[in-house]
Amino acid sequence: MDLDDLLAVARLAADAGAEAAMRWRRRADQLTIEEKAGPDDLVSQADREAEQAIRAVLAARRPDDGVLGEEGGNAAGRSGVRWIVDPIDGTTNYLYGRPDWAVSVAAARVDGDELLAGVVAEPELGRVTEARRGGGTWSGGVRQPELRGADLQRTLIELNLGRAAQKAHAGRMIDALVPRVRDVRRGGSAAGALAQLATGRVDAVWVPGLRPWDCAAGVLLAQEVGAQVGDLTGRSPGTWPASGDVLAAPHGLWETLRELIAGAYPEGMAGH
Ligand code: IPD
Ligand code: CA
Ligand code: CA
């Protein structure tokens, strides 16, 4: 498996997606906005065209690989590698003209979902963060330092409120965290949050209720700076937690946060 080639393709694909999304941003008043599952689940031509641009790069460079994309669904491959794509993560921010959205492209082994390469581009910030398994996380040509274990009261934590059933417990989760940590943030892009952790813009991330395309690339970025990643039942080394409930934090802080956050949800609600 040529991990450098996978990373180069991930970079090209994320660039193509970012360019398509930014092109639509410049004429955002012409976008037709649709609600998918409900008022909190938006989509527009920008998401679809960005995913088409990403898929075109993948088809040209890695025709035998599978692709799972949020807007285009799953296409099986025969190479043992699958690409996991979110063309715009943080669509609500994107459509409101807020900068916190990202393009997320990851390559993983089909067998066991081992993450191989990943790129998270934050086009409005002019930042691209990337990693390949075992090679560290890089942003702007600079290798990102290993996370240092922060103590709980000096932790800035980025949050997501989760699926409908999890949202009902968001108040208890906030109550558990706010008095004990430095502060909480809610940016609106899970991929962006994990890239922020990998580049020192936040100390920990709790983003429950995700799908693979929201977090695959970001989880690799976090793991490659030494973050522990898992859900409320335990760690998921080398991959994302199958439940989609993603807790990422430095070693030494992860278990403390897991216990604190788990106490806010009824048993079986998050982490399964
Ligand atoms: C969403 C974002 C958001 C998270 C949602 C995701 P989308 O992705 O990652 O932070 O709270 O669960 O669905 O819909 O903007 O691609
Ligand atoms: Ca998403
Ligand atoms: Ca999306």
Coordinates of C-alpha atoms and ligand atoms in Angstrom, one line a residue:
M1 CA 0.0 0.0 0.0
D2 CA 1.6 3.3 -1.1
L3 CA 0.5 5.7 1.6
D4 CA 2.3 8.7 0.1
D5 CA 0.3 8.2 -3.1
L6 CA -3.0 7.9 -1.2
L7 CA -2.2 11.1 0.6
A8 CA -1.3 12.9 -2.6
V9 CA -4.6 11.8 -4.1
A10 CA -6.5 12.8 -1.0
R11 CA -4.9 16.3 -1.2
L12 CA -5.8 16.7 -4.9
A13 CA -9.4 15.5 -4.3
A14 CA -9.9 17.9 -1.3
D15 CA -8.5 20.8 -3.3
A16 CA -10.9 20.1 -6.1
G17 CA -13.8 19.9 -3.6
A18 CA -12.7 23.1 -1.9
E19 CA -12.5 24.9 -5.2
A20 CA -16.0 23.9 -6.2
A21 CA -17.4 24.9 -2.8
M22 CA -15.6 28.3 -2.9
R23 CA -16.9 28.9 -6.5
W24 CA -20.5 28.6 -5.2
R25 CA -19.8 30.7 -2.1
R26 CA -19.1 33.7 -4.4
R27 CA -22.6 33.4 -5.8
A28 CA -24.3 32.0 -2.7
D29 CA -27.5 34.0 -3.3
Q30 CA -28.2 31.7 -6.3
L31 CA -28.0 28.5 -4.3
T32 CA -31.2 26.4 -3.8
I33 CA -31.3 25.2 -0.3
E34 CA -33.1 22.0 0.6
E35 CA -33.8 20.3 3.9
K36 CA -32.9 16.6 3.9
A37 CA -34.0 14.9 7.2
G38 CA -35.3 18.2 8.7
P39 CA -34.6 21.9 9.3
D40 CA -31.2 21.1 10.8
D41 CA -30.0 19.0 7.9
L42 CA -29.4 21.2 4.8
V43 CA -28.0 20.6 1.4
S44 CA -27.5 22.6 -1.8
Q45 CA -25.9 22.2 -5.3
A46 CA -22.6 23.3 -3.7
D47 CA -22.4 20.0 -1.6
R48 CA -23.3 17.9 -4.7
E49 CA -20.9 19.7 -7.1
A50 CA -18.1 19.6 -4.6
E51 CA -18.6 15.8 -4.1
Q52 CA -18.7 15.3 -7.9
A53 CA -15.4 17.2 -8.2
I54 CA -13.8 15.0 -5.5
R55 CA -15.2 11.8 -7.1
A56 CA -13.8 12.9 -10.5
V57 CA -10.3 13.1 -9.1
L58 CA -10.7 9.7 -7.3
A59 CA -12.0 8.0 -10.5
A60 CA -9.1 9.4 -12.5
R61 CA -6.4 8.5 -10.0
R62 CA -7.7 5.5 -8.2
P63 CA -10.3 3.8 -10.4
D64 CA -10.2 0.5 -8.5
D65 CA -11.0 1.9 -5.1
G66 CA -14.4 2.2 -3.5
V67 CA -16.0 5.5 -2.6
L68 CA -18.5 6.4 0.2
G69 CA -19.7 10.0 0.0
E70 CA -22.4 11.8 1.9
E71 CA -24.2 13.0 -1.1
G72 CA -23.4 10.3 -3.7
G73 CA -23.6 7.1 -1.6
N74 CA -21.5 4.0 -1.7
A75 CA -19.7 2.6 -4.8
A76 CA -17.8 -0.6 -4.1
G77 CA -14.3 -1.1 -5.4
R78 CA -11.9 -4.1 -5.8
S79 CA -8.6 -2.8 -4.4
G80 CA -9.3 -3.2 -0.7
V81 CA -9.2 0.7 -0.3
R82 CA -12.3 2.8 0.2
W83 CA -12.5 6.6 0.1
I84 CA -14.8 8.3 2.6
V85 CA -15.8 11.8 1.6
D86 CA -17.7 14.7 3.1
P87 CA -17.7 17.5 0.4
I88 CA -18.8 20.2 2.9
D89 CA -18.9 19.3 6.6
G90 CA -20.6 22.2 8.3
T91 CA -23.1 22.9 5.6
T92 CA -25.2 25.1 7.9
N93 CA -22.2 27.3 8.5
Y94 CA -21.4 27.3 4.8
L95 CA -24.9 28.4 3.8
Y96 CA -25.0 31.1 6.5
G97 CA -21.7 32.5 5.3
R98 CA -19.8 31.5 8.4
P99 CA -16.2 30.3 8.0
D100 CA -16.3 27.1 10.1
W101 CA -16.8 24.4 7.4
A102 CA -14.4 21.9 5.9
V103 CA -13.9 19.4 3.0
S104 CA -13.0 16.0 4.4
V105 CA -11.4 13.2 2.3
A106 CA -10.0 9.9 3.8
A107 CA -8.7 6.6 2.5
A108 CA -9.3 3.5 4.7
R109 CA -8.8 -0.2 4.3
V110 CA -12.2 -1.8 3.5
D111 CA -11.2 -4.7 5.9
G112 CA -11.5 -3.3 9.4
D113 CA -11.7 0.4 8.4
E114 CA -8.0 1.1 9.2
L115 CA -7.4 4.7 8.3
L116 CA -4.5 5.2 5.8
A117 CA -4.6 8.8 4.7
G118 CA -6.7 11.9 5.3
V119 CA -7.1 15.5 4.5
V120 CA -9.3 18.2 6.0
A121 CA -9.3 21.5 4.1
E122 CA -10.8 24.6 5.7
P123 CA -11.0 26.8 2.6
E124 CA -12.2 30.0 4.3
L125 CA -9.3 29.8 6.7
G126 CA -6.8 28.9 3.9
R127 CA -5.7 25.9 6.0
V128 CA -5.2 22.3 4.9
T129 CA -4.3 19.6 7.5
E130 CA -3.2 16.2 6.4
A131 CA -1.9 12.9 7.6
R132 CA -0.9 9.4 6.5
R133 CA -0.7 6.5 8.9
G134 CA 2.5 6.6 10.8
G135 CA 3.7 9.9 9.2
G136 CA 2.5 12.5 11.7
T137 CA 0.0 15.3 10.9
W138 CA 1.1 18.3 8.8
S139 CA -0.4 21.7 8.1
G140 CA 1.1 24.5 6.0
G141 CA 4.2 22.4 5.5
V142 CA 4.8 22.1 9.3
R143 CA 4.7 18.8 11.2
Q144 CA 2.3 19.3 14.1
P145 CA 3.6 18.6 17.6
E146 CA 2.4 15.7 19.7
L147 CA -0.4 16.7 22.0
R148 CA 0.7 17.4 25.5
G149 CA -1.6 16.2 28.3
A150 CA -3.6 19.1 29.4
D151 CA -5.3 19.1 32.8
L152 CA -9.1 19.2 32.9
Q153 CA -9.4 22.8 34.1
R154 CA -7.1 24.1 31.3
T155 CA -9.0 22.2 28.6
L156 CA -10.8 24.1 25.8
I157 CA -13.3 21.5 24.4
E158 CA -15.1 21.6 21.2
L159 CA -18.7 20.1 21.3
N160 CA -21.4 18.8 19.1
L161 CA -24.8 18.0 20.4
G162 CA -25.4 14.7 18.6
R163 CA -28.4 12.9 17.2
A164 CA -32.0 13.8 18.2
A165 CA -32.1 11.5 21.2
Q166 CA -28.7 12.6 22.3
K167 CA -29.7 16.3 22.0
A168 CA -32.2 15.8 24.8
H169 CA -29.2 15.2 27.2
A170 CA -27.1 18.1 25.8
G171 CA -28.0 20.3 28.8
R172 CA -26.7 17.7 31.3
M173 CA -23.5 17.3 29.2
I174 CA -22.9 21.0 29.2
D175 CA -23.6 21.2 33.0
A176 CA -21.0 18.4 33.5
L177 CA -18.3 20.1 31.5
V178 CA -18.7 23.9 31.8
P179 CA -17.8 24.2 35.6
R180 CA -14.8 21.9 35.2
V181 CA -13.1 23.0 31.9
R182 CA -11.5 26.2 30.7
D183 CA -14.4 26.7 28.3
V184 CA -16.5 25.0 25.7
R185 CA -16.9 25.8 21.9
R186 CA -19.5 24.7 19.4
G187 CA -18.2 25.4 15.9
G188 CA -20.5 23.4 13.7
S189 CA -18.1 21.2 11.7
A190 CA -17.0 17.9 13.2
A191 CA -14.2 17.5 10.7
G192 CA -13.0 21.0 11.4
A193 CA -13.1 20.3 15.2
L194 CA -10.8 17.3 14.8
A195 CA -8.5 19.3 12.5
Q196 CA -8.4 22.0 15.2
L197 CA -7.4 19.5 17.8
A198 CA -4.6 18.2 15.6
T199 CA -3.3 21.8 15.1
G200 CA -3.5 23.1 18.6
R201 CA -6.6 25.2 18.2
V202 CA -8.6 23.3 20.8
D203 CA -7.5 20.7 23.5
A204 CA -10.3 18.1 23.2
V205 CA -13.3 17.2 21.1
W206 CA -16.6 15.5 22.0
V207 CA -18.7 15.1 18.9
P208 CA -21.4 12.4 19.2
G209 CA -23.8 11.2 16.5
L210 CA -21.4 11.3 13.5
R211 CA -21.4 9.3 10.3
P212 CA -18.1 8.0 8.9
W213 CA -17.7 10.9 6.4
D214 CA -17.9 13.5 9.2
C215 CA -15.0 12.1 11.1
A216 CA -12.8 9.6 9.1
A217 CA -10.1 12.1 8.0
G218 CA -10.3 14.1 11.2
V219 CA -9.8 11.1 13.4
L220 CA -6.6 10.2 11.6
L221 CA -5.3 13.8 11.9
A222 CA -6.0 13.6 15.7
Q223 CA -4.4 10.1 16.1
E224 CA -1.3 11.1 14.2
V225 CA -0.6 13.8 16.9
G226 CA -1.0 11.2 19.6
A227 CA -4.7 11.9 20.5
Q228 CA -6.7 9.0 22.0
V229 CA -9.9 8.5 20.0
G230 CA -12.9 6.4 20.9
D231 CA -16.5 6.6 22.2
L232 CA -17.9 6.3 25.7
T233 CA -17.4 2.5 25.7
G234 CA -13.6 2.6 24.9
R235 CA -10.9 3.6 22.4
S236 CA -10.8 2.8 18.7
P237 CA -7.1 2.7 17.8
G238 CA -6.4 3.2 14.1
T239 CA -10.0 4.0 13.1
W240 CA -13.1 5.9 14.1
P241 CA -15.6 4.5 16.7
A242 CA -18.4 2.5 14.9
S243 CA -21.0 4.2 17.1
G244 CA -20.1 7.6 15.6
D245 CA -19.7 9.1 19.0
V246 CA -16.2 10.6 18.9
L247 CA -14.2 11.6 21.9
A248 CA -10.7 12.8 21.1
A249 CA -8.2 14.1 23.7
P250 CA -4.6 13.8 24.8
H251 CA -3.5 10.7 26.6
G252 CA -4.1 11.3 30.3
L253 CA -7.2 13.4 29.7
W254 CA -9.2 11.0 27.6
E255 CA -10.4 8.7 30.4
T256 CA -11.3 11.7 32.7
L257 CA -13.4 13.2 30.0
R258 CA -15.0 9.9 29.1
E259 CA -16.2 9.3 32.7
L260 CA -17.4 12.9 33.1
I261 CA -19.3 12.9 29.8
A262 CA -20.7 9.3 30.2
G263 CA -22.4 10.5 33.4
A264 CA -24.5 12.9 31.4
Y265 CA -26.2 10.3 29.3
P266 CA -28.5 7.5 30.3
E267 CA -26.7 4.2 29.9
G268 CA -26.8 3.0 26.3
M269 CA -27.6 6.5 24.9
A270 CA -24.1 7.6 23.7
G271 CA -21.3 5.2 23.0
H272 CA -23.3 2.3 21.6
Ligands
IPD1 C1 -22.6 17.9 10.3 C2 -21.5 18.6 11.1 C3 -21.9 19.0 12.4 C4 -22.5 17.8 13.2 C5 -23.5 17.0 12.4 C6 -23.0 16.7 11.0 P1 -22.9 18.3 7.6 O1 -22.2 17.6 9.0 O2 -20.4 17.8 11.2 O3 -20.8 19.5 13.2 O4 -23.0 18.3 14.4 O5 -23.8 15.8 13.1 O6 -24.1 16.1 10.3 O7 -24.3 17.8 7.6 O8 -22.7 19.7 7.8 O9 -22.0 17.6 6.6
CA2 CA -20.8 16.1 7.7
CA3 CA -21.8 17.3 4.4

